[in-house]
mmCIF file of C-alpha atoms in Angstrom:
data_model
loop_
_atom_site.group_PDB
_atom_site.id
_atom_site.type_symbol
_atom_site.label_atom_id
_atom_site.label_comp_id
_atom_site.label_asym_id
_atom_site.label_seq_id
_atom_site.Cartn_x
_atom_site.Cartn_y
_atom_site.Cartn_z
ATOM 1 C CA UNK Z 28 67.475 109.966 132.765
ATOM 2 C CA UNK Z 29 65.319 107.941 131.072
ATOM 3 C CA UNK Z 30 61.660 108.074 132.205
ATOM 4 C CA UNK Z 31 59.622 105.158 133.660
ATOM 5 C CA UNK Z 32 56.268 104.349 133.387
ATOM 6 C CA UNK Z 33 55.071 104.729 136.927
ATOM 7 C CA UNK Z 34 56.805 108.083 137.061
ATOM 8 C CA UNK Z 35 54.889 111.712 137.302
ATOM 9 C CA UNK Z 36 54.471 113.552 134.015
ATOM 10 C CA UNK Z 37 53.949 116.932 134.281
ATOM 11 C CA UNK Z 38 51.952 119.605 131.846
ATOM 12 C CA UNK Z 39 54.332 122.611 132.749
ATOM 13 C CA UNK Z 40 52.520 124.800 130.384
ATOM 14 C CA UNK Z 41 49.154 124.177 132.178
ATOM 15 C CA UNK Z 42 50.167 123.297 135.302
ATOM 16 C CA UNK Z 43 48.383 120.061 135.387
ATOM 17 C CA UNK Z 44 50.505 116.581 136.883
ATOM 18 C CA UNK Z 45 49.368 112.750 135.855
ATOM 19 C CA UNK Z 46 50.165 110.139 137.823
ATOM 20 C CA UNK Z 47 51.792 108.198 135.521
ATOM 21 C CA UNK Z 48 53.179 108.077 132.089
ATOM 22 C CA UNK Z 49 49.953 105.762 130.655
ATOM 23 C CA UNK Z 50 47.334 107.297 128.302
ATOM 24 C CA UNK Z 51 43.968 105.185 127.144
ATOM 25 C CA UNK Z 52 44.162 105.956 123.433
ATOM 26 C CA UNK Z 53 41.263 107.031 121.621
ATOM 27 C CA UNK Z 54 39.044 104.047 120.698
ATOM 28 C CA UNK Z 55 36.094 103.414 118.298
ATOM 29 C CA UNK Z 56 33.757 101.096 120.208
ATOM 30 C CA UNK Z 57 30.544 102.131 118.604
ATOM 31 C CA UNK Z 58 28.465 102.321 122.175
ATOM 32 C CA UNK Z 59 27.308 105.409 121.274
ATOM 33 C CA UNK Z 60 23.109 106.054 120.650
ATOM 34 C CA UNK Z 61 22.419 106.847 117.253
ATOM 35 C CA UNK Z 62 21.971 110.656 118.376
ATOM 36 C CA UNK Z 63 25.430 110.674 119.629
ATOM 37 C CA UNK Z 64 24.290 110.287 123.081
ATOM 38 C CA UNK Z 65 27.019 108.602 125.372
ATOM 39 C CA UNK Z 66 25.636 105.299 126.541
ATOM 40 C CA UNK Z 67 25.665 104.415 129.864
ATOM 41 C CA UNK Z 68 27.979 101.559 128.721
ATOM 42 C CA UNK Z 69 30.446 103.625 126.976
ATOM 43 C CA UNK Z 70 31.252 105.527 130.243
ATOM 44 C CA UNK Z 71 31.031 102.510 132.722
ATOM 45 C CA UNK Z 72 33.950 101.054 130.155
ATOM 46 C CA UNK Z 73 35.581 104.295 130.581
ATOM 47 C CA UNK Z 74 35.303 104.366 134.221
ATOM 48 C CA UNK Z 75 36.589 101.029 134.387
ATOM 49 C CA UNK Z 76 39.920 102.008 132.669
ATOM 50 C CA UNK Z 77 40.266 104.645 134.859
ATOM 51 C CA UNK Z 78 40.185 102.403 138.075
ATOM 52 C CA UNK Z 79 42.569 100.465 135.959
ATOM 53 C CA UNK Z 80 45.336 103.060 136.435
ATOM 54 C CA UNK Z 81 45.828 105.057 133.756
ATOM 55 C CA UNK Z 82 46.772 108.502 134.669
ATOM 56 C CA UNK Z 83 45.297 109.909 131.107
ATOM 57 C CA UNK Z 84 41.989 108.521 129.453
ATOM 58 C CA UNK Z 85 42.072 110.294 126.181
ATOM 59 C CA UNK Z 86 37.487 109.160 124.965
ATOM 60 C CA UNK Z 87 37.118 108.186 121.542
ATOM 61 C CA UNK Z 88 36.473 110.352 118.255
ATOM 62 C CA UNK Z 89 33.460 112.611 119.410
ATOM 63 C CA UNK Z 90 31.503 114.625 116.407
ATOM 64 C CA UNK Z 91 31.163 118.135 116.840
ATOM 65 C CA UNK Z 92 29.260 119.370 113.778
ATOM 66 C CA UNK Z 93 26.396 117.062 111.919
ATOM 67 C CA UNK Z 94 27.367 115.842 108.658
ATOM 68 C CA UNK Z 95 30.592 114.883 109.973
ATOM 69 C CA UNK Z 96 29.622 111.328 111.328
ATOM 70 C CA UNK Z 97 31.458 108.244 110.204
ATOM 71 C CA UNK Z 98 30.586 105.243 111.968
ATOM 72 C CA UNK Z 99 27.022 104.107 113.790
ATOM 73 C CA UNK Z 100 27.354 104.653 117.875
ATOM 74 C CA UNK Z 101 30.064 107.088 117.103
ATOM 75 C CA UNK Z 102 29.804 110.022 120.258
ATOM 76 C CA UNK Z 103 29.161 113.375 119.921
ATOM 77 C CA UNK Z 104 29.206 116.751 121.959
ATOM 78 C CA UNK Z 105 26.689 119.512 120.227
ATOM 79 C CA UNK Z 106 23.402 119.274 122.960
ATOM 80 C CA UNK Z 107 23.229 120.201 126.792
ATOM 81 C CA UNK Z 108 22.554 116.037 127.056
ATOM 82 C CA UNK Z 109 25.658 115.054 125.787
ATOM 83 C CA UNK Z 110 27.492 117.391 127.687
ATOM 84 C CA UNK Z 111 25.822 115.773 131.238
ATOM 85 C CA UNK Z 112 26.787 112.641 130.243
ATOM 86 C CA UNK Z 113 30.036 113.098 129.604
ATOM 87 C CA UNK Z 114 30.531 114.427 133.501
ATOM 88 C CA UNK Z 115 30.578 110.922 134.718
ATOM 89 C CA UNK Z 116 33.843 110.287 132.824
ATOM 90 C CA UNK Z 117 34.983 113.773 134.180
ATOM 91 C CA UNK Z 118 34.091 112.312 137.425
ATOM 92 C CA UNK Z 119 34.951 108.908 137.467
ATOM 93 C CA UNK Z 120 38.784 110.142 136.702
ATOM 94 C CA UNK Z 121 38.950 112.537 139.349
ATOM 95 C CA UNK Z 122 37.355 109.878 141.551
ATOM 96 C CA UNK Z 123 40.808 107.655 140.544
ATOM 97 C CA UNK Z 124 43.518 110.320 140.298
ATOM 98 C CA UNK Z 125 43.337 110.314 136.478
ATOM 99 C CA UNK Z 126 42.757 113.327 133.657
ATOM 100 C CA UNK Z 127 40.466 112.946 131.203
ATOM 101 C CA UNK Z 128 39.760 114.528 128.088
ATOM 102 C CA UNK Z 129 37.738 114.271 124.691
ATOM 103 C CA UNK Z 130 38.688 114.204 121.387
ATOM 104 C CA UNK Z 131 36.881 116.250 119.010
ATOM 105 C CA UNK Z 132 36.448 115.128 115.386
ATOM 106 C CA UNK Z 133 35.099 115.392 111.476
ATOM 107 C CA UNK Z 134 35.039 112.537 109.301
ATOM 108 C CA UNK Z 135 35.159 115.154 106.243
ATOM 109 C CA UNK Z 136 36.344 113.029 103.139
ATOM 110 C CA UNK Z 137 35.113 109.401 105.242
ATOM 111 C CA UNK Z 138 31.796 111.300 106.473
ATOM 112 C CA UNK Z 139 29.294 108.268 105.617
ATOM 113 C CA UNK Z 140 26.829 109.789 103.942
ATOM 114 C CA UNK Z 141 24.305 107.124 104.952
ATOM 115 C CA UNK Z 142 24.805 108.373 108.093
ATOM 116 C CA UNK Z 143 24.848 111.728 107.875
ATOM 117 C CA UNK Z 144 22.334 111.906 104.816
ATOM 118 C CA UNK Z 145 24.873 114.661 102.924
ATOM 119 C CA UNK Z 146 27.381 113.921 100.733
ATOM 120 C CA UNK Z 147 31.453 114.255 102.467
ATOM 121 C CA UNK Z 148 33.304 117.614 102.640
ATOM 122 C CA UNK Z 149 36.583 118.130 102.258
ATOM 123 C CA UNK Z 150 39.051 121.372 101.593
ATOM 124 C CA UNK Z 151 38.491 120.586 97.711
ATOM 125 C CA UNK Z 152 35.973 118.953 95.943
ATOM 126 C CA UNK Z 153 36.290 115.392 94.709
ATOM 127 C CA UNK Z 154 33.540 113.937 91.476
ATOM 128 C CA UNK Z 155 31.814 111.236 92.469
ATOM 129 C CA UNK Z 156 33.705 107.738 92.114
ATOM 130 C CA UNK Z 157 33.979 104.440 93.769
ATOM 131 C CA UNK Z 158 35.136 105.162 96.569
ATOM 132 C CA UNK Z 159 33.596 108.595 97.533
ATOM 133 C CA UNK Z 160 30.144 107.483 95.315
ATOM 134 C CA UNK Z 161 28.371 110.847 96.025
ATOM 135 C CA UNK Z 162 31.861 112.899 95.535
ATOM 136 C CA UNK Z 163 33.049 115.841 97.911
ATOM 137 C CA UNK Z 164 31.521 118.920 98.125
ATOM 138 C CA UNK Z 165 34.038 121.554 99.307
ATOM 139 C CA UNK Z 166 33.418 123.820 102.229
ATOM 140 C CA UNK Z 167 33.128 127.330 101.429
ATOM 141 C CA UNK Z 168 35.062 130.518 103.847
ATOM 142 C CA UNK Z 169 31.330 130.540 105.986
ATOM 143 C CA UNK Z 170 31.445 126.552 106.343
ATOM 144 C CA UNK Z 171 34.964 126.925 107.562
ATOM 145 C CA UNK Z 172 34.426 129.585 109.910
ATOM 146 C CA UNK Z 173 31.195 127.835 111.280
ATOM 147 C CA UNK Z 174 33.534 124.717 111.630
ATOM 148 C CA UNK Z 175 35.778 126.430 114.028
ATOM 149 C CA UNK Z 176 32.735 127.621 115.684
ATOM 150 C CA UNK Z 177 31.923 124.270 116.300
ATOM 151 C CA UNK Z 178 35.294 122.533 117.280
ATOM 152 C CA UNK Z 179 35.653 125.639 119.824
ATOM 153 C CA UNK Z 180 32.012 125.395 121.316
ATOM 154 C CA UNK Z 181 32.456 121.567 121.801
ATOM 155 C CA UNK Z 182 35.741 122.293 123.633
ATOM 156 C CA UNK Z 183 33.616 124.910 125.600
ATOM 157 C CA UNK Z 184 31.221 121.606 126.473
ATOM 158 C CA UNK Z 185 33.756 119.451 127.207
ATOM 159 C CA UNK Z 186 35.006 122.208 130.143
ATOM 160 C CA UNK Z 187 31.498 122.638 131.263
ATOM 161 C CA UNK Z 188 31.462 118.961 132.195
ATOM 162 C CA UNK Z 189 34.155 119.066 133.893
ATOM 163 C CA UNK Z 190 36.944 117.365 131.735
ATOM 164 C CA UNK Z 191 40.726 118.036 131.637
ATOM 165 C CA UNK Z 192 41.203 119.006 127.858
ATOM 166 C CA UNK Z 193 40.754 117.789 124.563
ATOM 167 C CA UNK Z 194 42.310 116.249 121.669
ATOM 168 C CA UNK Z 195 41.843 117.480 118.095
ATOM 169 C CA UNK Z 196 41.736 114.682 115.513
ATOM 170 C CA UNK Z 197 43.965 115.846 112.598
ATOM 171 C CA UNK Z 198 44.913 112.537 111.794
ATOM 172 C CA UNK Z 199 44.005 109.326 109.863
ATOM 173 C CA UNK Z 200 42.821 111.472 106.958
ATOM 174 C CA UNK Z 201 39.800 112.814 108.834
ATOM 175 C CA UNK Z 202 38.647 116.692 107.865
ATOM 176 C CA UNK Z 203 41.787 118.292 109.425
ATOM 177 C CA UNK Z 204 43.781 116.127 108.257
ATOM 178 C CA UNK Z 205 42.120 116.860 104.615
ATOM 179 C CA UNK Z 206 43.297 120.088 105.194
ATOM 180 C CA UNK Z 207 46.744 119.566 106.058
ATOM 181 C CA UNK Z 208 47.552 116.994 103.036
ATOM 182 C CA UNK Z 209 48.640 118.856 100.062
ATOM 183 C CA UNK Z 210 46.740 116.305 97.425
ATOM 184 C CA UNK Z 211 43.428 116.920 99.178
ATOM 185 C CA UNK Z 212 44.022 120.245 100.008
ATOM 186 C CA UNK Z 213 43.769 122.179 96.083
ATOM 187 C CA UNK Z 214 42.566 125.955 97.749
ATOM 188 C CA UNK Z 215 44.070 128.894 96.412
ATOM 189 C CA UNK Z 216 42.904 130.795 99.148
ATOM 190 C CA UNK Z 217 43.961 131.449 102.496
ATOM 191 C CA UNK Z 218 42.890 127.924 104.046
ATOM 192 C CA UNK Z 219 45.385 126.260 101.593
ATOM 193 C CA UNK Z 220 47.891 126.342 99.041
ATOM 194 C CA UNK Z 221 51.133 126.495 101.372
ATOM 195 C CA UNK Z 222 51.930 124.648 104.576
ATOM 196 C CA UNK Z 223 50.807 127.828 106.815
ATOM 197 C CA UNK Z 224 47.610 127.645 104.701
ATOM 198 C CA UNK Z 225 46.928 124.347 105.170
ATOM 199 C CA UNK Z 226 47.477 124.231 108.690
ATOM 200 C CA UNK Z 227 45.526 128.039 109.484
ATOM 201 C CA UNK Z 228 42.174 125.831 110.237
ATOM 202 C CA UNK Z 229 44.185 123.519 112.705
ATOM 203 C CA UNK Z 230 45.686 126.763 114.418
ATOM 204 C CA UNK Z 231 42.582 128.711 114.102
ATOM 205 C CA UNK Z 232 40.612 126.511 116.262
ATOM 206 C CA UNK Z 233 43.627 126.037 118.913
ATOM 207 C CA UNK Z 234 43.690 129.691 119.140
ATOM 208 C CA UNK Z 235 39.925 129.739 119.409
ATOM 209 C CA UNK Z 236 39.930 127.434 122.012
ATOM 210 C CA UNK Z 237 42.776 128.964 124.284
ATOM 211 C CA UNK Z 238 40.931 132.666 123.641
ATOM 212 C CA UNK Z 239 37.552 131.079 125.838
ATOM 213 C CA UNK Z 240 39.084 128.216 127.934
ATOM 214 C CA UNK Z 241 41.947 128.270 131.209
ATOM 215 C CA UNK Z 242 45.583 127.632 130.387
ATOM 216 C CA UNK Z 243 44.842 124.806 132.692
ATOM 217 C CA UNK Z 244 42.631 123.334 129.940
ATOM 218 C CA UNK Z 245 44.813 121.185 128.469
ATOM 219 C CA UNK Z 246 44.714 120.964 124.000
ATOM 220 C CA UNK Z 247 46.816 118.222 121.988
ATOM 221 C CA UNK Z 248 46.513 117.418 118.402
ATOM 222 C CA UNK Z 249 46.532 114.036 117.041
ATOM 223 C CA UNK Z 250 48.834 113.397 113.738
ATOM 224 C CA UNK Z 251 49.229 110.623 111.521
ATOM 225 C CA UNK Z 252 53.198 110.842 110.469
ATOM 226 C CA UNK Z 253 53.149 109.809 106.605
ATOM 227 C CA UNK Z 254 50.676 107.920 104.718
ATOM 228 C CA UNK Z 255 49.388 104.437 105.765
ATOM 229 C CA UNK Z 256 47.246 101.901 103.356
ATOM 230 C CA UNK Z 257 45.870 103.345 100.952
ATOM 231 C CA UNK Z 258 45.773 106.879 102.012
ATOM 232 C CA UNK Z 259 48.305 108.832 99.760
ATOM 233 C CA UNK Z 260 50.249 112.425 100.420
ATOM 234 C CA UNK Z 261 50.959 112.581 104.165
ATOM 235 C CA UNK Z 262 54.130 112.862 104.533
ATOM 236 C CA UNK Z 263 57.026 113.061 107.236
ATOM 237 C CA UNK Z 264 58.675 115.939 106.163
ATOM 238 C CA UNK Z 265 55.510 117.688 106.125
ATOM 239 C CA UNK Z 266 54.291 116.361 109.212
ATOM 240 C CA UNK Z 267 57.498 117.721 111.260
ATOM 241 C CA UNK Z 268 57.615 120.997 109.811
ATOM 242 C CA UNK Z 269 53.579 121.358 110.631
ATOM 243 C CA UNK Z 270 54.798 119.824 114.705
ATOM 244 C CA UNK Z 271 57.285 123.014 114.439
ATOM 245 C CA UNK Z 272 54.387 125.840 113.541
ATOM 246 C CA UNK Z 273 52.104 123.882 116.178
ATOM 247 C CA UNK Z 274 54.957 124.016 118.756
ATOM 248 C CA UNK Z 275 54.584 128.147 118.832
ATOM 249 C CA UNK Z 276 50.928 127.678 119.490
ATOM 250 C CA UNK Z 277 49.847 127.027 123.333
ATOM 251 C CA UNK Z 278 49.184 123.450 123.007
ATOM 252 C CA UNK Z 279 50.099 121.050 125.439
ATOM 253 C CA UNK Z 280 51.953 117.445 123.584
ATOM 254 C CA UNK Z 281 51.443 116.282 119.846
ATOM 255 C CA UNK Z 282 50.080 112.983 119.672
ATOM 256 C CA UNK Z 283 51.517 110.902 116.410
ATOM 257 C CA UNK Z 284 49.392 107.594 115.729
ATOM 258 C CA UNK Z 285 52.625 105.750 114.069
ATOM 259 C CA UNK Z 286 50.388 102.467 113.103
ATOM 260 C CA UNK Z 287 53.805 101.197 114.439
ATOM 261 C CA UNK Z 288 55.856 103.006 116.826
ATOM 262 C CA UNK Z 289 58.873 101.085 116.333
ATOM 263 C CA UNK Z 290 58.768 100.895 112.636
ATOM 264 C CA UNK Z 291 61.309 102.156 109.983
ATOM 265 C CA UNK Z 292 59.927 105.704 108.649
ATOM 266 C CA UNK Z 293 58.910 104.864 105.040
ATOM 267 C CA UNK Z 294 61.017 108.226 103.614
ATOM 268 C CA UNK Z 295 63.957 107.671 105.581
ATOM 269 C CA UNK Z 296 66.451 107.233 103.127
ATOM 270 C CA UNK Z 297 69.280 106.118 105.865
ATOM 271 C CA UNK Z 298 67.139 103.708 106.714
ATOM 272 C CA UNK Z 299 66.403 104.978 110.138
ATOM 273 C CA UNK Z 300 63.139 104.204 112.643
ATOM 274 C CA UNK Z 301 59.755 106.566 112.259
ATOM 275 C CA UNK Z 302 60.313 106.964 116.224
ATOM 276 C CA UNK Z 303 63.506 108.147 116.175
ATOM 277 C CA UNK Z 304 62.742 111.004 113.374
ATOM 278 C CA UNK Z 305 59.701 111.835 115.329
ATOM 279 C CA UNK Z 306 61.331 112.325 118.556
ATOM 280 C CA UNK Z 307 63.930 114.616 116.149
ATOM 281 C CA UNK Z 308 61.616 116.624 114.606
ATOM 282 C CA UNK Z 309 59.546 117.523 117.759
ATOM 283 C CA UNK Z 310 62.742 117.982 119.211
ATOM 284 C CA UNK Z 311 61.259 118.497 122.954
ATOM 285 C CA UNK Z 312 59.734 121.843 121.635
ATOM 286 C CA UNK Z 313 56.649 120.090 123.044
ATOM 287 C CA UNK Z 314 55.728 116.789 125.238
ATOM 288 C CA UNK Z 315 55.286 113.743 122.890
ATOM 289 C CA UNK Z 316 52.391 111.342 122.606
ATOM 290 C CA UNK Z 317 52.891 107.916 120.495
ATOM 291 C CA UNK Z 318 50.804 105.124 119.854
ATOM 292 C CA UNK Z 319 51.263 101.959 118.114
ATOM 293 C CA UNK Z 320 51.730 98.876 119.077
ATOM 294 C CA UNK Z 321 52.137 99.581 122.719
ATOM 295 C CA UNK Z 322 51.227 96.322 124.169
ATOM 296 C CA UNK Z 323 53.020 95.689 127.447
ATOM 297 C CA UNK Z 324 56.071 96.476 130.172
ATOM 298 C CA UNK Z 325 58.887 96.110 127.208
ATOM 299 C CA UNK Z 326 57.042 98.087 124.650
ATOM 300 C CA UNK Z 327 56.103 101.291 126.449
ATOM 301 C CA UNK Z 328 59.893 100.716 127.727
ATOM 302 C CA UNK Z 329 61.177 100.866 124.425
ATOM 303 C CA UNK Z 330 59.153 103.853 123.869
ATOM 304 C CA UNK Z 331 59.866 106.151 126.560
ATOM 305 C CA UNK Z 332 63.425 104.685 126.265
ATOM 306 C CA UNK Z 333 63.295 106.491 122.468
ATOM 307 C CA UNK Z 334 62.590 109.875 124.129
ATOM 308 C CA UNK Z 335 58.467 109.981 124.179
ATOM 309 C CA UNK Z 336 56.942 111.366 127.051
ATOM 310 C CA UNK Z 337 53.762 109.893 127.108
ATOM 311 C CA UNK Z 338 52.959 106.322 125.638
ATOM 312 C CA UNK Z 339 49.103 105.369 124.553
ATOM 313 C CA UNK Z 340 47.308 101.892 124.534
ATOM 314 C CA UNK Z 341 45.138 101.440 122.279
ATOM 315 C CA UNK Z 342 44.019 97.489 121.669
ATOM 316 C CA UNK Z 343 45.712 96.140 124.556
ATOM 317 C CA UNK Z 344 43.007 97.700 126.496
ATOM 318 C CA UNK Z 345 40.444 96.260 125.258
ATOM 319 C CA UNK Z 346 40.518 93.305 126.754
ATOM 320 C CA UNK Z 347 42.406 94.664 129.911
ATOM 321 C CA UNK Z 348 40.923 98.368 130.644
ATOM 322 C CA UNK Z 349 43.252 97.574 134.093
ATOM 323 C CA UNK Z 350 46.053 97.274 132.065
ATOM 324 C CA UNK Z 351 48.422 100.008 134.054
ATOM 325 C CA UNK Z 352 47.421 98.137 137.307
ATOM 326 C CA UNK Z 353 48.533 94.629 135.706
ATOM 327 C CA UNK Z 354 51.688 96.252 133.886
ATOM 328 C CA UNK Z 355 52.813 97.551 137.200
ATOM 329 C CA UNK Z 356 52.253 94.584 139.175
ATOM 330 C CA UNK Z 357 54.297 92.503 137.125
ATOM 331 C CA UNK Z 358 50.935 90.324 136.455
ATOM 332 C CA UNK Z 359 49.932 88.879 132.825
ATOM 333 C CA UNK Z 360 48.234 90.824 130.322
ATOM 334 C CA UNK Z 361 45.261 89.418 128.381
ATOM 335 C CA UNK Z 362 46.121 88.847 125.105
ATOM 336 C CA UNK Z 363 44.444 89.223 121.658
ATOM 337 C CA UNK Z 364 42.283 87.503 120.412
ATOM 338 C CA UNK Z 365 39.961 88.667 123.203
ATOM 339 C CA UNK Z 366 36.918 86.056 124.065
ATOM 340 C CA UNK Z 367 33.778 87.692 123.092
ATOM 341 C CA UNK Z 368 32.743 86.668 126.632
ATOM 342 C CA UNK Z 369 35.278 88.112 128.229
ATOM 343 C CA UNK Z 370 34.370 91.229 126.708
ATOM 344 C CA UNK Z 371 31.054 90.852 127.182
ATOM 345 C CA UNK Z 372 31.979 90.600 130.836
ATOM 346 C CA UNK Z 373 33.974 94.216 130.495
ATOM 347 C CA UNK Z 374 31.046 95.598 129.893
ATOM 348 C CA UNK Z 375 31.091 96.010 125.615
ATOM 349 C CA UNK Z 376 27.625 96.053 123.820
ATOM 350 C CA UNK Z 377 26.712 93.635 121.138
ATOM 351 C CA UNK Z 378 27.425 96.329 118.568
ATOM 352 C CA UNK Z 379 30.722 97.084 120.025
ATOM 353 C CA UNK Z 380 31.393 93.428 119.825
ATOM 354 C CA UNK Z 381 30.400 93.181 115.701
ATOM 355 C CA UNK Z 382 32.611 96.247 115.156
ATOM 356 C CA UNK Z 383 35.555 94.645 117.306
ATOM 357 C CA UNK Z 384 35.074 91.198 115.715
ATOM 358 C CA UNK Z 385 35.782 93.591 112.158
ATOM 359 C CA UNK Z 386 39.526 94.104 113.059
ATOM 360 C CA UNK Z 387 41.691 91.517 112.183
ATOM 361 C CA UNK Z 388 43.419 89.319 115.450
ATOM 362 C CA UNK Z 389 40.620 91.221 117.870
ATOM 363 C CA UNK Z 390 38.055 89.275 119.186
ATOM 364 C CA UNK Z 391 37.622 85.269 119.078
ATOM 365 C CA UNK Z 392 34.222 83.763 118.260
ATOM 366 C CA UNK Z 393 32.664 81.775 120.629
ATOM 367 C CA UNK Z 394 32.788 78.536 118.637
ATOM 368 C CA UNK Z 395 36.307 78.850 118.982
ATOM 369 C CA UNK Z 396 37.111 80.897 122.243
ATOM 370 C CA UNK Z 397 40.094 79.374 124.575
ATOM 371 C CA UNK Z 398 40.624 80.312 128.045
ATOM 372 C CA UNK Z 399 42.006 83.996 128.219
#
């Protein structure tokens, strides 16, 4: 039977239920104090969302180490601050039947280093160029070990406030994902140089994590599926066999950011869709996460339809953090470009607003805002 959207989902490894099949994806919204302090806007917006409906609110990329930063307000979760102020989001989704959880995140190669005040690190080192103009140092066995330190104790923070999980980032050619693509990844040592090498820092901080949390602490992982723009050497076949070695470990769902979830795989050569080889190559081994382009009713539809599990909206919600409550009321979605008003209204900061207005089709100007 195929599942709806307002239906249950249940974590049967860690015992944990949502309400419904909805996720709030990961966004950058750059509300975050230079520190890495959650603002008090950041988790109002959050909040919000959750009294919106969805039954999984999944908080953007949140730094666990310093030198890993890659964008001004970005969120972080190293000091006893940070971990207080991320138990109002733990609150505000049990106060709405939702889960919540963080995900945890290097920039490694896109580390800005006039941010961070370092040069980037990556599995292998990179000269200095145009587009990386201080190079990339690469981390030696101690910085690796202290990185899994670090992923581990902010998972340890995110239980102490109270939250549901967490997501590590190994996509969209952040650190782990460094690590996992074979072009980047140049070690001859034990950390690279196969596929098990390459992915031994991913599984080393799962198993790191599930040694010092609850099996009711839930842990996904966040992949990219093959390469996107200009970003070169992740690819599908890769991708699946590293969702089979991830399936023995005790996570709970694999998250794949398609770009497009209902998009032709790029190294297909029948031809077929990226959702459809997905789906094959996870082969229900563990629940599955996509997001892409899930806009409305029809889309997330046509995604649980194609055998995901759990579907995750990411720009739709910007402009309508009640977008579960709208979708299952049958009521009209706001729609792209968003009034900077209107957003304004939701509760988004005037440097959330400049990074919005940076993606293409976002946000509308006010010279030129309609009704929305």
């Amino acid at each position: 039977m195929i599942p709806m959207l307002n239906d249950e989902f249940h974590f049967v490894r860690a015992g944990q239920r949502l309400k419904n099949r909805a996720v709030l994806a990961p966004l950058t919204h750059n509300m975050s104090a230079d520190n890495g302090d959650p603002s008090r806007a950041e988790l109002d917006w959050l909040a919000r969302c959750a009294e919106g409906g969805f039954g999984l609110l999944i908080g953007a990329a949140t730094q666990v180490q310093p030198g890993g930063r890659c964008w001004p307000g970005q969120p972080a979760l190293m000091t006893d601050a940070q971990q207080s102020a991320f138990a109002k989001l733990a609150q505000s989704a049990q106060e709405n039947g939702a889960l919540a959880l963080l995900q945890l995140h290097h920039g490694g190669v896109r580390a800005q280093p006039d941010l961070n005040g370092t040069a980037p690190v990556g599995p292998s080192a990179m000269a200095p160029g145009i587009r990386y103009p201080l190079g990339v140092e690469a981390l030696t066995e101690a910085d690796i070990l202290r990185l899994i330190d670090s992923f581990v104790g902010a998972a340890e923070r995110a239980h102490g406030a109270g939250l549901h999980g967490i997501e590590l980032h190994a996509a969209h050619n952040f650190l782990l994902c460094n690590f996992l693509n074979p072009l980047l990844n140049q070690r001859e040592d034990g950390w690279g140089g196969n596929l098990a090498g390459r992915a031994r820092l991913l599984i080393a901080i799962v198993r790191g994590i599930r040694a010092r949390l609850p099996k009711r602490f839930l842990i996904g992982v966040r992949l990219s599926p093959e390469s996107y723009a200009h970003i070169e050497g992740i690819r599908l076949a890769n991708q699946l066999a590293l969702a089979e070695l991830l399936a023995e470990e005790e996570i709970d769902y694999l998250h794949f950011s398609m770009g497009d979830s209902f998009k032709m795989a790029n190294e297909d050569p029948d031809g077929g869709s990226l959702l459809a080889a997905v789906r094959a190559g996870v082969g229900g081994r563990v629940p599955l996460m996509v997001a892409g382009r899930i806009r409305d009713a029809e889309s997330a539809r046509l995604a649980l339809a194609g055998g995901v599990d759990l579907v995750a909206v990411g720009a739709a919600a910007i402009g309508n953090p009640d977008w579960m409550q709208r979708v299952s009321r049958a009521q009209p979605l706001r729609q792209p470009p968003f009034g900077a008003a209107l957003l304004t209204d939701l509760g988004f900061t005037d440097r959330a607003l400049d990074y919005l207005g940076s993606l293409p089709g976002l946000v509308v100007r006010a010279e030129c805002e309609g009704v929305l």
